Amino acid sequence: GPKVLQIPSHQIIDMGQMVTLNCDPVSNHLYFYWYKQILGQQMEFLVNFYNGKVMEKSKLFKDQFSVERPDGSYFTLKIQPTALEDSAVYFCASSSTGAHEQYFGPGTRLTVL
Amino acid sequence: QQKVQQSPESLIVPEGGMASLNCTSSDRNVDYFWWYRQHSGKSPKMLMSIFSNGEKEEGRFTVHLNKASLHTSLHIRDSQPSDSALYLCAASNPGGYKVVFGSGTRLLVSP
């Protein structure tokens, strides 16, 4: 089936540094999402990106977070600066429309020391 | 703040038994409901979606939706050990721009 790729699979950084998480969504999909999951528990919605814009974001999507997808390349989540509480697995997802199944990537495990 | 409540938190059923999972949204503005399954260390995979009142069946899985009460349920018959996983319910607003997940039901099917 359709695959979403995420790079890297693991990232360890020091608090205060910048990190960029990369997502290669399904090729014909138009809706892109980032989620945060801690310890295999609650999947928390961060942001939806459609037509080059943030359409919705949650309170977890702090000012230090930003997303973009320049020229149809990777859909990225940038955190600058990082904080200890940013440690989690970040999942990227994409869908063809808002009413269709979201396909999730394998996640990036981020550890902030 | 929109919440999606799932119950029970955890569930143990014998192999071959029926598992019933519940989910309710507190936001009357939701339009779509989804059920995802997440095995340990893996990413979620969609099981079923439901947008209209009523029932939908696919193989061993049946999902119900009552839009008036914003309640959906997932039933798994003839449960198998491979069904052991975290089951996540999600609800999204019209347009699907915002998706809120519940905290999940952890299902264990005992052989």
Short mmCIF file of C-alpha atoms in Angstrom, two decimals, chain A residues 31 33 35 37 40-43 45 48 50 55-56 59 91 98-102 104-106, chain B residues 1 32 34 36 38 42-44 46 51 86 88 92-93 95-99 101-103 106:
data_model
loop_
_atom_site.label_atom_id
_atom_site.label_comp_id
_atom_site.label_asym_id
_atom_site.label_seq_id
_atom_site.Cartn_x
_atom_site.Cartn_y
_atom_site.Cartn_z
CA TYR A 31 -3.29 16.89 3.40
CA TYR A 33 -0.29 16.15 9.51
CA TYR A 35 1.34 14.09 15.62
CA GLN A 37 3.08 10.39 20.88
CA GLY A 40 3.04 4.56 23.06
CA GLN A 41 0.11 6.31 24.65
CA GLN A 42 -1.97 9.32 23.56
CA MET A 43 -1.59 10.37 19.94
CA PHE A 45 -2.57 16.23 17.01
CA ASN A 48 -2.51 20.13 9.60
CA TYR A 50 -2.89 21.98 3.23
CA MET A 55 -5.09 25.01 8.44
CA GLU A 56 -5.36 23.89 12.05
CA LYS A 59 -2.04 24.12 21.75
CA PHE A 91 4.45 10.77 13.41
CA GLY A 98 -9.75 15.30 4.84
CA ALA A 99 -12.38 12.60 4.57
CA HIS A 100 -10.00 9.85 3.55
CA GLU A 101 -7.73 7.51 5.46
CA GLN A 102 -4.55 8.98 6.85
CA PHE A 104 1.14 7.23 8.92
CA GLY A 105 4.90 7.13 8.64
CA PRO A 106 6.98 4.93 10.96
CA GLN B 1 -11.36 21.84 24.21
CA TYR B 32 -15.88 11.87 10.76
CA TRP B 34 -11.98 6.69 12.54
CA TYR B 36 -6.95 2.87 14.05
CA GLN B 38 -1.39 0.41 16.58
CA LYS B 42 4.60 0.55 15.04
CA SER B 43 2.61 3.32 13.42
CA PRO B 44 -1.21 3.40 13.47
CA MET B 46 -6.69 2.58 9.83
CA PHE B 51 -19.38 9.05 8.75
CA LEU B 86 -3.68 -0.32 21.06
CA LEU B 88 -7.27 4.45 18.78
CA SER B 92 -12.27 15.13 12.86
CA ASN B 93 -14.08 18.33 12.05
CA GLY B 95 -12.91 19.21 6.14
CA GLY B 96 -10.75 16.92 8.21
CA TYR B 97 -8.24 19.60 9.07
CA LYS B 98 -8.16 18.84 12.77
CA VAL B 99 -8.09 15.27 14.06
CA PHE B 101 -7.42 11.04 19.03
CA GLY B 102 -8.62 9.35 22.17
CA SER B 103 -6.14 7.85 24.60
CA ARG B 106 -5.28 -1.60 24.95
#
